[in-house]
Structures are given as structure tokens and as C-alpha cells.
Short mmCIF file of C-alpha atoms in Angstrom, two decimals:
data_model
loop_
_atom_site.label_atom_id
_atom_site.label_comp_id
_atom_site.label_asym_id
_atom_site.label_seq_id
_atom_site.Cartn_x
_atom_site.Cartn_y
_atom_site.Cartn_z
CA MET A 1223 -56.41 63.87 142.38
CA GLY A 1224 -58.87 64.06 145.27
CA VAL A 1225 -57.31 66.20 148.00
CA LEU A 1226 -53.76 67.56 147.97
CA LYS A 1227 -52.23 69.60 150.76
CA PHE A 1228 -49.29 71.96 150.37
CA ARG A 1229 -47.24 73.65 153.06
CA LEU A 1230 -46.76 77.33 152.23
CA PRO A 1231 -43.83 79.60 153.06
CA SER A 1232 -44.37 81.71 156.16
CA ASN A 1233 -44.14 85.05 154.37
CA GLU A 1234 -46.29 87.44 152.35
CA LEU A 1235 -46.30 85.01 149.42
CA ALA A 1236 -48.77 82.76 151.23
CA GLY A 1237 -51.11 85.70 151.71
CA ARG A 1238 -50.88 86.66 148.04
CA LEU A 1239 -51.65 83.10 146.92
CA ALA A 1240 -54.74 83.12 149.13
CA ALA A 1241 -55.86 86.52 147.85
CA GLN A 1242 -55.27 85.91 144.13
CA ARG A 1243 -56.11 82.19 144.01
CA ARG A 1244 -54.04 81.78 140.83
CA VAL A 1245 -53.80 78.02 141.27
CA TYR A 1246 -55.07 75.16 139.12
CA THR A 1247 -54.43 71.48 138.48
CA THR A 1248 -54.33 69.37 135.33
CA GLY A 1249 -54.69 65.66 134.70
CA LEU A 1250 -53.33 63.47 131.96
CA ASP A 1251 -55.26 65.36 129.26
CA ARG A 1252 -53.65 68.66 130.38
CA THR A 1253 -57.04 70.30 130.87
CA PRO A 1254 -57.60 72.17 134.15
CA GLY A 1255 -60.54 70.93 136.13
CA ARG A 1256 -62.67 72.66 138.74
CA LEU A 1257 -60.68 73.11 141.93
CA GLY A 1258 -61.61 74.01 145.46
CA LEU A 1259 -59.01 75.92 147.50
CA ASP A 1260 -58.76 76.39 151.23
CA PHE A 1261 -56.03 78.34 153.03
CA ARG A 1262 -55.52 77.95 156.76
CA ASN A 1263 -52.79 77.23 159.31
CA GLY A 1264 -50.02 77.60 156.72
CA LEU A 1265 -51.55 74.98 154.41
CA MET A 1266 -53.19 75.18 151.00
CA THR A 1267 -55.72 72.40 150.48
CA CYS A 1268 -56.76 71.64 146.88
CA SER A 1269 -59.89 69.57 146.31
CA SER A 1270 -61.10 68.18 142.99
CA ASP A 1271 -63.55 65.53 141.83
CA SER A 1272 -60.86 63.51 140.06
CA SER A 1273 -58.76 61.00 141.97
CA GLU A 1274 -56.07 60.59 139.31
CA SER A 1275 -52.57 61.98 139.74
CA GLY A 1276 -51.84 65.34 138.18
CA ARG A 1277 -49.84 68.54 138.24
CA LEU A 1278 -50.48 71.72 140.18
CA PHE A 1279 -49.71 75.13 138.66
CA ALA A 1280 -49.38 78.45 140.47
CA SER A 1281 -48.21 81.99 139.75
CA TRP A 1282 -44.93 82.12 141.65
CA PRO A 1283 -42.29 84.85 142.04
CA ILE A 1284 -38.92 84.04 140.47
CA PRO A 1285 -36.12 86.65 140.53
CA GLY A 1286 -35.70 88.13 137.06
CA PHE A 1287 -38.87 86.51 135.70
CA GLY A 1288 -41.70 88.22 137.56
CA SER A 1289 -44.41 85.85 138.77
CA PRO A 1290 -44.90 83.35 135.93
CA VAL A 1291 -47.02 80.23 136.20
CA VAL A 1292 -44.90 77.27 137.32
CA GLY A 1293 -45.97 73.63 137.57
CA THR A 1294 -45.08 70.80 139.90
CA ALA A 1295 -44.17 67.32 138.74
CA THR A 1296 -46.99 64.76 138.73
CA LEU A 1297 -48.33 64.32 142.25
CA GLY A 1298 -50.57 61.76 143.87
CA GLU A 1299 -52.83 62.06 146.86
CA ARG A 1300 -51.14 61.40 150.21
CA SER A 1301 -51.78 62.07 153.88
CA THR A 1302 -48.75 64.31 154.55
CA PRO A 1303 -48.56 67.79 152.95
CA TYR A 1304 -46.21 68.57 150.09
CA VAL A 1305 -43.92 71.58 150.37
CA LEU A 1306 -45.16 73.83 147.56
CA ALA A 1307 -41.89 75.69 146.82
CA LEU A 1308 -39.98 72.40 146.71
CA GLU A 1309 -42.48 70.74 144.37
CA LEU A 1310 -42.52 73.72 142.01
CA ALA A 1311 -38.71 73.61 141.87
CA ARG A 1312 -38.87 69.88 141.12
CA GLY A 1313 -41.42 70.39 138.35
CA LYS A 1314 -39.52 73.19 136.61
CA LEU A 1315 -36.23 71.30 136.76
CA ASN A 1316 -37.87 68.18 135.33
CA ASP A 1317 -39.47 70.11 132.48
CA VAL A 1318 -36.25 71.83 131.44
CA ARG A 1319 -34.09 68.70 131.73
CA ASN A 1320 -36.55 66.61 129.71
CA GLN A 1321 -36.84 69.26 126.99
CA ALA A 1322 -33.05 69.64 126.84
CA ALA A 1323 -32.70 65.86 126.41
CA ASP A 1324 -35.31 65.79 123.63
CA TRP A 1325 -33.81 68.69 121.68
CA THR A 1326 -30.24 67.47 122.15
CA GLN A 1327 -31.24 64.10 120.75
CA MET A 1328 -32.66 65.93 117.73
CA GLY A 1329 -29.33 67.67 117.15
CA LEU A 1330 -29.50 70.86 119.23
CA ARG A 1331 -26.07 72.15 120.21
CA THR A 1332 -25.68 73.62 123.69
CA ASP A 1333 -22.71 75.07 125.54
CA SER A 1334 -21.34 74.71 129.05
CA THR A 1335 -23.44 77.59 130.38
CA LEU A 1336 -26.60 75.48 130.14
CA ASP A 1337 -24.91 72.57 131.90
CA ASP A 1338 -23.72 74.90 134.66
CA LEU A 1339 -27.20 76.28 135.21
CA LEU A 1340 -28.76 72.82 135.35
CA ARG A 1341 -26.12 71.65 137.83
CA LYS A 1342 -26.81 74.71 139.96
CA ALA A 1343 -30.54 74.01 139.82
CA ARG A 1344 -30.06 70.35 140.80
CA ARG A 1345 -27.70 71.22 143.65
CA ALA A 1346 -30.09 73.83 145.05
CA PHE A 1347 -33.03 71.43 144.73
CA VAL A 1348 -31.18 68.76 146.71
CA GLN A 1349 -30.39 71.34 149.39
CA ALA A 1350 -34.05 72.31 149.57
CA ALA A 1351 -35.16 68.69 149.85
CA LEU A 1352 -32.67 67.91 152.62
CA ALA A 1353 -33.50 71.00 154.67
CA SER A 1354 -36.93 69.76 155.71
CA ASP A 1355 -36.24 70.71 159.33
CA ASP A 1356 -35.46 74.32 158.37
CA PRO A 1357 -38.37 75.77 156.34
CA VAL A 1358 -36.61 79.08 155.69
CA ALA A 1359 -33.46 77.44 154.32
CA SER A 1360 -35.54 75.00 152.26
CA PHE A 1361 -37.57 77.83 150.73
CA GLN A 1362 -34.47 79.85 149.85
CA ALA A 1363 -32.81 76.85 148.20
CA ALA A 1364 -36.01 76.03 146.27
CA GLN A 1365 -36.13 79.61 145.01
CA GLU A 1366 -32.50 79.37 143.91
CA SER A 1367 -33.30 76.17 142.03
CA LEU A 1368 -36.34 77.77 140.36
CA GLU A 1369 -34.29 80.75 139.23
CA ALA A 1370 -31.49 78.59 137.81
CA SER A 1371 -33.97 76.28 136.04
CA SER A 1372 -35.80 79.27 134.57
CA ARG A 1373 -32.57 80.77 133.28
CA ALA A 1374 -31.62 77.40 131.83
CA GLY A 1375 -35.01 77.17 130.13
CA ALA A 1376 -34.59 80.63 128.60
CA LEU A 1377 -31.08 79.82 127.37
CA LEU A 1378 -32.22 76.47 125.97
CA THR A 1379 -35.18 78.01 124.13
CA GLU A 1380 -33.09 80.81 122.65
CA ALA A 1381 -30.51 78.27 121.42
CA TYR A 1382 -33.34 76.27 119.87
CA THR A 1383 -34.79 79.34 118.18
CA SER A 1384 -31.45 80.44 116.77
CA GLN A 1385 -30.43 77.04 115.41
CA VAL A 1386 -33.81 76.14 113.93
CA LEU A 1387 -33.99 79.49 112.15
CA GLN A 1388 -30.46 79.05 110.82
CA ASN A 1389 -31.29 75.59 109.50
CA ARG A 1390 -34.57 76.66 107.91
CA LEU A 1391 -33.02 79.73 106.29
CA ALA A 1392 -30.15 77.66 104.94
CA VAL A 1393 -32.64 75.45 103.12
CA ALA A 1394 -35.31 77.96 102.08
CA GLY A 1395 -33.37 81.22 101.85
CA ARG A 1396 -36.44 83.16 103.00
CA LEU A 1397 -39.37 81.91 105.05
CA SER A 1398 -42.96 82.20 103.85
CA THR A 1399 -44.34 82.96 107.33
CA ASN A 1400 -46.66 85.96 107.44
CA LEU A 1401 -45.73 88.72 109.89
CA GLY A 1402 -48.55 91.22 110.23
CA CYS A 1403 -50.87 93.24 112.38
CA VAL A 1404 -54.60 93.12 113.13
CA LEU A 1405 -56.42 96.20 111.81
CA THR A 1406 -59.62 97.53 113.35
CA GLY A 1407 -59.73 100.92 111.63
CA ASP A 1408 -58.91 102.56 108.30
CA PRO A 1409 -55.09 102.35 108.14
CA ALA A 1410 -54.93 105.42 105.89
CA LYS A 1411 -56.36 107.47 108.77
CA ILE A 1412 -54.26 106.05 111.62
CA ALA A 1413 -51.14 107.95 112.65
CA GLY A 1414 -48.00 105.91 112.03
CA SER A 1415 -49.53 103.55 109.49
CA ALA A 1416 -47.12 104.68 106.76
CA SER A 1417 -44.41 102.49 108.33
CA TRP A 1418 -46.52 99.33 108.55
CA SER A 1419 -45.83 98.20 105.00
CA SER A 1420 -42.09 98.18 105.71
CA THR A 1421 -42.54 96.35 109.00
CA PHE A 1422 -45.06 93.68 107.98
CA ASN A 1423 -45.73 91.51 104.96
CA SER A 1424 -49.42 90.94 105.77
CA ILE A 1425 -52.45 92.41 107.52
CA GLN A 1426 -55.56 90.95 109.10
CA ALA A 1427 -58.57 93.12 108.37
CA ALA A 1428 -60.65 92.84 111.52
CA VAL A 1429 -63.77 95.00 111.58
CA PRO A 1430 -66.09 94.07 114.47
CA TRP A 1431 -69.60 92.98 113.59
CA ARG A 1432 -70.97 95.92 115.57
CA ASP A 1433 -69.19 98.35 113.22
CA VAL A 1434 -70.26 96.57 110.03
CA ALA A 1435 -73.90 96.26 111.12
CA PRO A 1436 -74.68 99.01 113.65
CA THR A 1437 -78.33 98.70 112.61
CA GLU A 1438 -80.14 95.41 112.11
CA GLY A 1439 -80.39 94.48 108.44
CA LYS A 1440 -78.07 97.26 107.22
CA HIS A 1441 -74.39 96.81 106.51
CA ARG A 1442 -71.57 99.30 106.12
CA TRP A 1443 -68.76 97.83 104.05
CA GLU A 1444 -66.67 100.97 103.70
CA LEU A 1445 -64.14 100.10 106.40
CA ILE A 1446 -63.44 96.57 105.16
CA ASP A 1447 -63.20 97.93 101.61
CA ALA A 1448 -60.65 100.53 102.79
CA GLN A 1449 -58.55 97.93 104.59
CA LEU A 1450 -58.48 95.63 101.57
CA ALA A 1451 -57.61 98.51 99.24
CA TRP A 1452 -54.81 99.65 101.56
CA GLY A 1453 -53.38 96.14 101.78
CA LYS A 1454 -53.48 95.72 98.01
CA LYS A 1455 -51.88 99.13 97.45
CA ASN A 1456 -49.00 98.22 99.78
CA ARG A 1457 -48.63 94.71 98.33
CA LEU A 1458 -49.44 92.97 101.60
CA ASN A 1459 -51.05 89.57 102.05
CA VAL A 1460 -54.56 90.15 103.40
CA GLU A 1461 -56.78 88.03 105.62
CA ILE A 1462 -60.19 88.97 107.03
CA GLY A 1463 -61.70 88.44 110.45
CA PRO A 1464 -62.64 87.42 112.99
CA LEU A 1465 -66.16 87.85 111.69
CA ILE A 1466 -67.72 86.68 114.96
CA GLU A 1467 -66.08 87.35 118.31
CA PHE A 1468 -67.66 85.96 121.45
CA ARG A 1469 -67.02 89.09 123.49
CA ALA A 1470 -69.69 91.55 124.60
CA GLY A 1471 -67.98 94.58 123.05
CA ALA A 1472 -67.81 92.98 119.60
CA PHE A 1473 -71.50 92.20 119.10
CA PRO A 1474 -73.86 94.83 117.66
CA ASP A 1475 -76.10 96.51 120.22
CA TRP A 1476 -79.32 95.40 118.57
CA ILE A 1477 -78.59 91.68 118.98
CA TRP A 1478 -78.94 91.95 122.76
CA LEU A 1479 -82.69 92.10 122.27
CA TRP A 1480 -82.44 88.34 121.65
CA ASP A 1481 -80.30 87.62 124.71
CA GLY A 1482 -80.53 83.86 125.38
CA ASP A 1483 -82.43 83.06 122.15
CA VAL A 1484 -79.96 80.57 120.68
CA ASP A 1485 -81.78 79.86 117.43
CA THR A 1486 -82.33 83.52 116.55
CA ILE A 1487 -78.77 84.53 117.40
CA GLY A 1488 -77.45 81.57 115.43
CA GLY A 1489 -79.52 82.64 112.46
CA PHE A 1490 -78.18 86.20 112.60
CA VAL A 1491 -74.61 84.87 112.79
CA ALA A 1492 -75.07 82.54 109.84
CA ASP A 1493 -76.68 85.27 107.73
CA TYR A 1494 -73.90 87.74 108.52
CA VAL A 1495 -71.13 85.26 107.71
CA ARG A 1496 -72.85 84.33 104.45
CA GLN A 1497 -73.11 87.96 103.36
CA VAL A 1498 -69.53 88.93 104.25
CA VAL A 1499 -67.88 85.88 102.71
CA GLY A 1500 -70.10 86.10 99.64
CA ARG A 1501 -69.25 89.76 99.12
CA TYR A 1502 -65.48 89.23 99.28
CA ARG A 1503 -65.32 85.72 97.85
CA GLY A 1504 -62.07 85.11 95.98
CA LYS A 1505 -60.45 88.32 97.23
CA VAL A 1506 -58.78 86.86 100.34
CA PRO A 1507 -57.26 83.40 100.87
CA VAL A 1508 -57.94 83.10 104.61
CA TRP A 1509 -61.05 83.88 106.66
CA HIS A 1510 -60.96 84.13 110.45
CA ILE A 1511 -64.51 83.05 111.16
CA ALA A 1512 -64.90 82.97 114.94
CA ASN A 1513 -62.80 84.00 117.93
CA ARG A 1514 -63.09 83.16 121.67
CA PRO A 1515 -65.92 80.61 121.37
CA ALA A 1516 -66.97 78.56 124.41
CA GLY A 1517 -64.83 80.47 126.86
CA HIS A 1518 -66.84 83.50 127.95
CA GLU A 1519 -70.34 84.12 129.26
CA VAL A 1520 -71.98 86.27 126.60
CA LEU A 1521 -75.51 86.85 125.25
CA GLY A 1522 -76.90 84.18 127.56
CA LEU A 1523 -75.23 81.49 125.43
CA GLY A 1524 -73.95 78.35 127.12
CA GLU A 1525 -70.87 76.41 126.08
CA GLU A 1526 -72.77 74.03 123.80
CA ASP A 1527 -74.72 76.93 122.27
CA GLN A 1528 -71.55 78.78 121.34
CA ILE A 1529 -70.02 75.63 119.84
CA ARG A 1530 -73.10 74.99 117.72
CA ILE A 1531 -73.15 78.59 116.47
CA THR A 1532 -69.43 78.44 115.65
CA ALA A 1533 -69.77 75.16 113.77
CA ARG A 1534 -72.68 76.55 111.76
CA ALA A 1535 -70.73 79.71 110.92
CA LEU A 1536 -67.81 77.62 109.66
CA GLN A 1537 -70.10 75.50 107.50
CA VAL A 1538 -71.76 78.57 106.02
CA ALA A 1539 -68.38 80.14 105.22
CA ARG A 1540 -67.16 76.97 103.52
CA GLN A 1541 -70.29 76.87 101.37
CA ALA A 1542 -69.91 80.54 100.46
CA ASP A 1543 -66.23 80.24 99.49
CA PRO A 1544 -65.13 76.59 99.11
CA ALA A 1545 -61.62 77.56 98.00
CA ALA A 1546 -60.76 79.68 101.05
CA GLN A 1547 -59.00 78.57 104.21
CA LEU A 1548 -61.01 78.96 107.41
CA CYS A 1549 -59.44 79.80 110.75
CA LEU A 1550 -60.79 79.37 114.29
CA GLY A 1551 -59.41 81.70 116.99
CA VAL A 1552 -59.06 80.88 120.69
CA ASP A 1553 -57.83 83.00 123.58
CA ARG A 1554 -56.25 82.07 126.95
CA PRO A 1555 -54.77 78.91 125.37
CA TRP A 1556 -53.13 77.71 128.60
CA MET A 1557 -56.70 77.23 129.87
CA GLU A 1558 -56.08 78.25 133.50
CA TRP A 1559 -59.52 79.92 133.58
CA MET A 1560 -61.22 76.51 133.49
CA SER A 1561 -60.46 75.85 137.16
CA ASN A 1562 -63.34 78.16 138.15
CA SER A 1563 -65.58 78.00 135.07
CA ARG A 1564 -68.66 75.95 134.34
CA PHE A 1565 -67.38 75.43 130.79
CA GLN A 1566 -65.72 72.04 130.41
CA LEU A 1567 -64.18 71.63 126.95
CA GLY A 1568 -61.43 74.25 126.76
CA PRO A 1569 -59.73 75.69 123.64
CA LEU A 1570 -57.46 72.71 122.93
CA HIS A 1571 -60.21 70.10 122.97
CA LEU A 1572 -62.70 72.48 121.34
CA SER A 1573 -60.30 72.93 118.42
CA ASP A 1574 -59.74 69.19 118.18
CA TYR A 1575 -63.50 68.51 118.29
CA LEU A 1576 -64.32 71.01 115.53
CA ILE A 1577 -61.43 69.85 113.34
CA ARG A 1578 -62.63 66.25 113.62
CA SER A 1579 -66.19 67.38 112.88
CA ASP A 1580 -65.09 68.34 109.36
CA VAL A 1581 -66.66 71.79 109.39
CA GLY A 1582 -63.84 73.21 107.27
CA ILE A 1583 -61.18 74.42 109.72
CA SER A 1584 -57.81 74.94 108.03
CA CYS A 1585 -55.88 76.60 110.88
CA ILE A 1586 -56.11 77.60 114.54
CA ALA A 1587 -55.26 81.10 115.80
CA LEU A 1588 -53.91 81.40 119.36
CA GLU A 1589 -54.17 84.76 121.11
CA ILE A 1590 -51.23 85.28 123.48
CA ALA A 1591 -51.78 88.19 125.88
CA PRO A 1592 -49.81 87.44 129.07
CA GLY A 1593 -49.76 89.65 132.12
CA TYR A 1594 -53.24 91.10 131.50
CA SER A 1595 -56.47 90.54 133.36
CA ASN A 1596 -59.28 88.63 131.62
CA PRO A 1597 -59.34 87.96 128.66
CA GLY A 1598 -55.55 87.94 128.96
CA SER A 1599 -53.52 85.03 130.30
CA ASP A 1600 -51.31 84.65 133.34
CA ALA A 1601 -47.65 85.30 132.55
CA ARG A 1602 -45.36 82.52 131.34
CA ASP A 1603 -41.76 82.44 130.21
CA LEU A 1604 -40.43 81.80 126.70
CA PHE A 1605 -39.78 78.15 127.51
CA GLU A 1606 -43.45 77.59 128.36
CA PHE A 1607 -44.52 79.40 125.17
CA SER A 1608 -42.50 76.90 123.16
CA ARG A 1609 -44.15 74.01 124.98
CA LEU A 1610 -47.59 75.51 124.32
CA LEU A 1611 -46.95 75.78 120.58
CA ASP A 1612 -45.73 72.18 120.46
CA LEU A 1613 -48.88 71.07 122.29
CA TYR A 1614 -51.23 72.78 119.84
CA SER A 1615 -49.21 71.47 116.90
CA LEU A 1616 -50.65 68.04 117.78
CA LEU A 1617 -53.89 69.26 116.17
CA ASN A 1618 -52.12 68.78 112.81
CA VAL A 1619 -53.24 72.07 111.30
CA PRO A 1620 -51.16 75.25 110.84
CA LEU A 1621 -51.19 77.80 113.66
CA ASN A 1622 -51.65 81.56 113.54
CA ILE A 1623 -50.17 83.32 116.55
CA THR A 1624 -51.56 86.67 117.72
CA LEU A 1625 -49.33 88.50 120.20
CA VAL A 1626 -49.72 91.53 122.43
CA ALA A 1627 -47.80 92.81 125.47
CA PRO A 1628 -47.88 96.11 127.37
CA SER A 1629 -45.35 98.93 127.05
CA SER A 1630 -46.61 100.58 130.23
CA ALA A 1631 -48.94 100.01 133.16
CA ALA A 1632 -50.29 103.58 133.01
CA ASP A 1633 -53.91 104.40 132.28
CA ASP A 1634 -54.88 103.99 128.64
CA PRO A 1635 -58.02 105.96 127.69
CA ASN A 1636 -58.48 104.08 124.41
CA ALA A 1637 -58.38 100.60 126.00
CA ASP A 1638 -61.22 98.51 127.38
CA ALA A 1639 -61.77 99.82 130.92
CA ASN A 1640 -62.33 96.28 132.22
CA VAL A 1641 -58.87 95.04 131.17
CA LYS A 1642 -55.83 95.86 133.29
CA VAL A 1643 -52.09 95.37 133.08
CA GLU A 1644 -51.26 93.17 136.06
CA GLU A 1645 -47.93 94.75 136.85
CA TRP A 1646 -47.02 92.23 139.56
CA GLN A 1647 -46.76 89.46 136.95
CA TRP A 1648 -43.88 91.17 135.11
CA PRO A 1649 -40.21 91.22 136.24
CA ALA A 1650 -40.37 95.04 136.35
CA PRO A 1651 -42.96 97.66 135.41
CA PRO A 1652 -43.51 97.31 131.64
CA THR A 1653 -41.69 99.77 129.39
CA GLU A 1654 -41.34 100.22 125.65
CA ALA A 1655 -37.92 98.55 125.88
CA SER A 1656 -39.28 95.49 127.70
CA GLN A 1657 -42.17 95.26 125.22
CA ALA A 1658 -39.69 95.34 122.33
CA ASP A 1659 -37.53 92.61 123.86
CA TRP A 1660 -40.57 90.44 124.56
CA ALA A 1661 -41.98 90.98 121.06
CA ALA A 1662 -38.71 90.11 119.34
CA ARG A 1663 -38.05 86.96 121.36
CA TRP A 1664 -41.57 85.55 121.23
CA THR A 1665 -42.06 86.41 117.55
CA ALA A 1666 -38.73 84.81 116.58
CA LEU A 1667 -39.64 81.62 118.42
CA ALA A 1668 -43.04 81.45 116.71
CA ILE A 1669 -41.45 81.99 113.30
CA ALA A 1670 -38.96 79.22 114.05
CA LYS A 1671 -41.75 76.67 114.43
CA PRO A 1672 -42.44 75.24 110.94
CA PHE A 1673 -46.13 74.68 111.72
CA VAL A 1674 -46.72 78.40 112.43
CA ARG A 1675 -48.02 80.04 109.24
CA ALA A 1676 -48.54 83.59 110.55
CA VAL A 1677 -47.63 85.85 113.47
CA ASN A 1678 -49.79 88.94 113.98
CA TRP A 1679 -49.46 91.78 116.46
CA LEU A 1680 -52.93 92.35 117.85
CA GLN A 1681 -52.82 96.16 118.25
CA PRO A 1682 -50.73 98.25 115.85
CA SER A 1683 -51.60 101.57 117.51
CA ASP A 1684 -52.65 102.95 120.90
CA GLY A 1685 -54.35 105.84 119.09
CA VAL A 1686 -57.54 103.91 118.20
CA PRO A 1687 -59.95 101.97 120.46
CA HIS A 1688 -58.45 98.64 121.48
CA LEU A 1689 -58.81 95.85 124.02
CA TYR A 1690 -55.48 95.60 125.85
CA PRO A 1691 -53.97 98.69 127.54
CA ASN A 1692 -50.74 100.06 126.06
CA GLY A 1693 -50.38 97.05 123.78
CA GLY A 1694 -49.89 98.99 120.54
CA LEU A 1695 -46.71 99.23 118.50
CA HIS A 1696 -47.25 102.98 117.98
CA ARG A 1697 -48.06 105.70 120.48
CA PRO A 1698 -51.30 107.67 120.06
CA ASP A 1699 -49.42 110.37 118.14
CA GLY A 1700 -48.17 107.77 115.65
CA ALA A 1701 -44.57 107.65 116.89
CA PRO A 1702 -43.23 104.09 116.74
CA LYS A 1703 -42.28 102.28 119.89
CA ALA A 1704 -39.04 100.32 120.11
CA ALA A 1705 -40.78 97.06 119.15
CA VAL A 1706 -41.37 98.31 115.59
CA ALA A 1707 -37.68 98.33 114.74
CA ARG A 1708 -37.19 94.88 116.27
CA LEU A 1709 -40.04 93.37 114.25
CA ARG A 1710 -38.87 95.10 111.09
CA SER A 1711 -35.43 93.57 111.60
CA LEU A 1712 -36.96 90.10 111.86
CA ARG A 1713 -38.87 90.63 108.62
CA ASP A 1714 -35.83 91.99 106.74
CA ASP A 1715 -33.57 89.17 107.93
CA MET A 1716 -35.84 86.17 107.50
CA LEU A 1717 -39.12 86.63 105.68
CA ALA A 1718 -40.06 86.75 102.03
#
């Protein structure tokens, strides 16, 4: 891509882009590369080592949609600057029109409302392109096109979800997709847990390594035992993990004595995985072995170190329980973080590499946490979520989807203090009602995809320690939020 220049609107948006630097580019392999940004004299200059054409993505305000990430069409290097708002409008319109054509060819039925929105988007885009001598008018028309395209994308995706679910239910009667939550504590002691068995048909028992082995060489199995017993008592499908999570807060304190010692840390990981899987062999069908590998700086481990440790953990688990399915978890699956990281592989290509390495991976788990600071992702709309799932389906293994979204931007004393709700990314300050609507729409779309085997809500309660602020389905006192009823309705209507 070399050097691309973009003319920015002469308003506060240009200042916000410069301050937040939420911009990245992708090439043909869809992986963001390292990008240099320079803002001056109303221009944004993007510099990269690659000279191939590519797409630029930026968090951009769209009325009714907050500030989701939007991409341009494919651009090549040229001497004159592009107009950023115009190119983003072109890219969004192209994406929605192409997806509409693909789904219509496959039999999707749409109504005149979609056609009206696409016509409005095209008309506004043409107005923006022709108003090159009037930057204000061009920007306003580009924004109108972006809004119409985004509404068309939402309508198109909802029509797809509805019709695919209808067709699948007509054939199968009930779907076998798991709908569950990720447990980090004893469910019998968490306020509100009595309703979980009527909301979900599965659970993922996730006890951090630091809680199982607070002291080197000594293990406390009581919490995992309690989670398994609770799941069995309530006739829920049970999975375990992630056993290893490449996040500072998930590792036991004592392992930091070996910070940077790859071989020793790898040995501890392998020994722990062997003991856990051996202890519960045959009791669970699916093991989540590792989560967030090769994406975060932790324990002095480089990208290759983390990949080697993950591959070894998967091999050990397969040896300990050859009949079980093994799952690899990745976060920030849109990969925008790679534009300023020294890591080069990214979750999509990491997953592909490990699957091809034949270390035993049976499924990939994607953590979707939009609108949060790291390790969350920048916000996207439902249309882009569908495109993401289709992209990862090319790995040819089933997907597990882990979802979380905030019900408030207020302080959350039980959340990780380093993680924040980025309120500006959302259409309005998050509420329990907006969380419920988001949860229902994104969960329904994931269930509609036949290659998705499970959908889990990451945090069932705000009353226990958790990573993402206000992301629970229950308040600290155990009272259910509005999302609980919406998810229960999905289970009752569609799932076995």
C-alpha cells in the first residue's frame, strides 16, 4: 500500500481520529499490518511497508449506530489525497450490495424497504462524489449514504437470520446448538443462579489456573467439582476451560518467578493440563485448552513462545483424553490491534496454522466483546458480525461464540480496573434494554449459522469478579437483567 493520504472533514471528527488513532489497513489476506499515521494540515497520511492495494478501516460516527468500524473499498497508492468520508461510504455501500447479491442468489427474500435504502445510499454517494468543490456538502452526503447503507445492512442481516432459522427449524424441529454461560465461581453460591438452568442448556466451567493452583505443586479441585456437579444436577451440557489463558490476571502468582523462562513455563503448563484433563477424563466432551494466545504481552513470552506452549498444551490434552474435543479460544477476532503490535500472525492465521499442524483442535472459540477497551474489540454492527463468522468458517471447524456487552457505563467494582466501557462507541449510553437487544440479535445470528456449535455469555453475573464492566446478565443482588428473558425466549423457541 505504501503511502495513502486522506482528506479529513474540517470538524471535531478529525481531531478525534488523531487522538484515538483507531485506524488500520488490511491487504488481500485481511490481516492488519503495522501502520504509521500522521495528521497535519487536514490530511491523514498512512504509511506501511507493503505496496499492494488494500482497505482502510476507521471508527466512524454514523447516526443511530454509534462509532462502528467502517472500511473503504480497495484503494491503491496515488499522488492526490482520497476523501475519507467518501471512501468509507463507497466501501460500506459495496459491502452491503455485494452481500445482498450473494444472499439473494442463494434464495434470500427481501422486500422493497431494502431496495429503497440501497437506492438512497447510492443517490447520496453520487451527491457526495459530485460535490468535490464543496467539502461540507460532500461530507453531509457521504454521512447520509453511510447511514442508509448501515440501515440496509442491518435489515439485510435480520432478514437472513430470520429466514435461515425458519428453514433450519423446519427441517430439524429443534437445533442442537448449545446456549450457555461461562462460570468462574460456584453457581450454587451466586445470587440469581437458580434461573440459569431455565435460560441455558449448557455451561462452560471456567476456573482460572490461579484459583486451581494458588500454591505451586498443590491443586484445589473443589470449585471445578462443584461446577460439574451443578451442571449434572440441572441436566446441562458441560464443557471445561479455558485451562490456560494468556492474560496476566489468569496466571498463578508463583509462576511470575519464571518470567521469560519459556521452557520452565511451558513445562508448568503441560503438567497442569495433563493433571486436569486426566482427572476429569471422560466426564466432559469438550475441553477449552487455551485462550488469547499470541495476542498479548505476558510473562515475557514472545509470539512464537506462546504458540509453542499452546501447541504443546493441545498435544498433552489429546494424549490425556483422546476421545475429547479440544477447543482453542481467541479474542479480538477482527485483529485491529495488529496495526500497532509486534506480533505478526493474528488469531485467524494462528488458528489456521494450529489446525493444519494436527495438534488436535476440534473447534475455535471467538470472544466478541465490542465497545470495550483492551482486551475488547472496537464496535461493529450486526452486518459485520455476520461477515466475521463467515470468514472464520473458512477454517472448516465448528465455532464457539462467546459474547459480552455492557448494560451500563458506570463504575463496576467487581470488574478488572484496567478495562473500560468506551461509551463513545455505542449509539447511546449502554442500558439494560440496549444490552438485551444486542444480546438477542447477535445470539440469534450466531445460532442461525450452521457451523456455530455453541454460544456462551461470558459473564452470567456482575456479583462476582469478572473482566468486562457491567457485562453480566444478573445484577450483583441476583436480579436478572432484561437480556435474560430474551435469551430464554431464544432457547424455548429454537433449541433442544
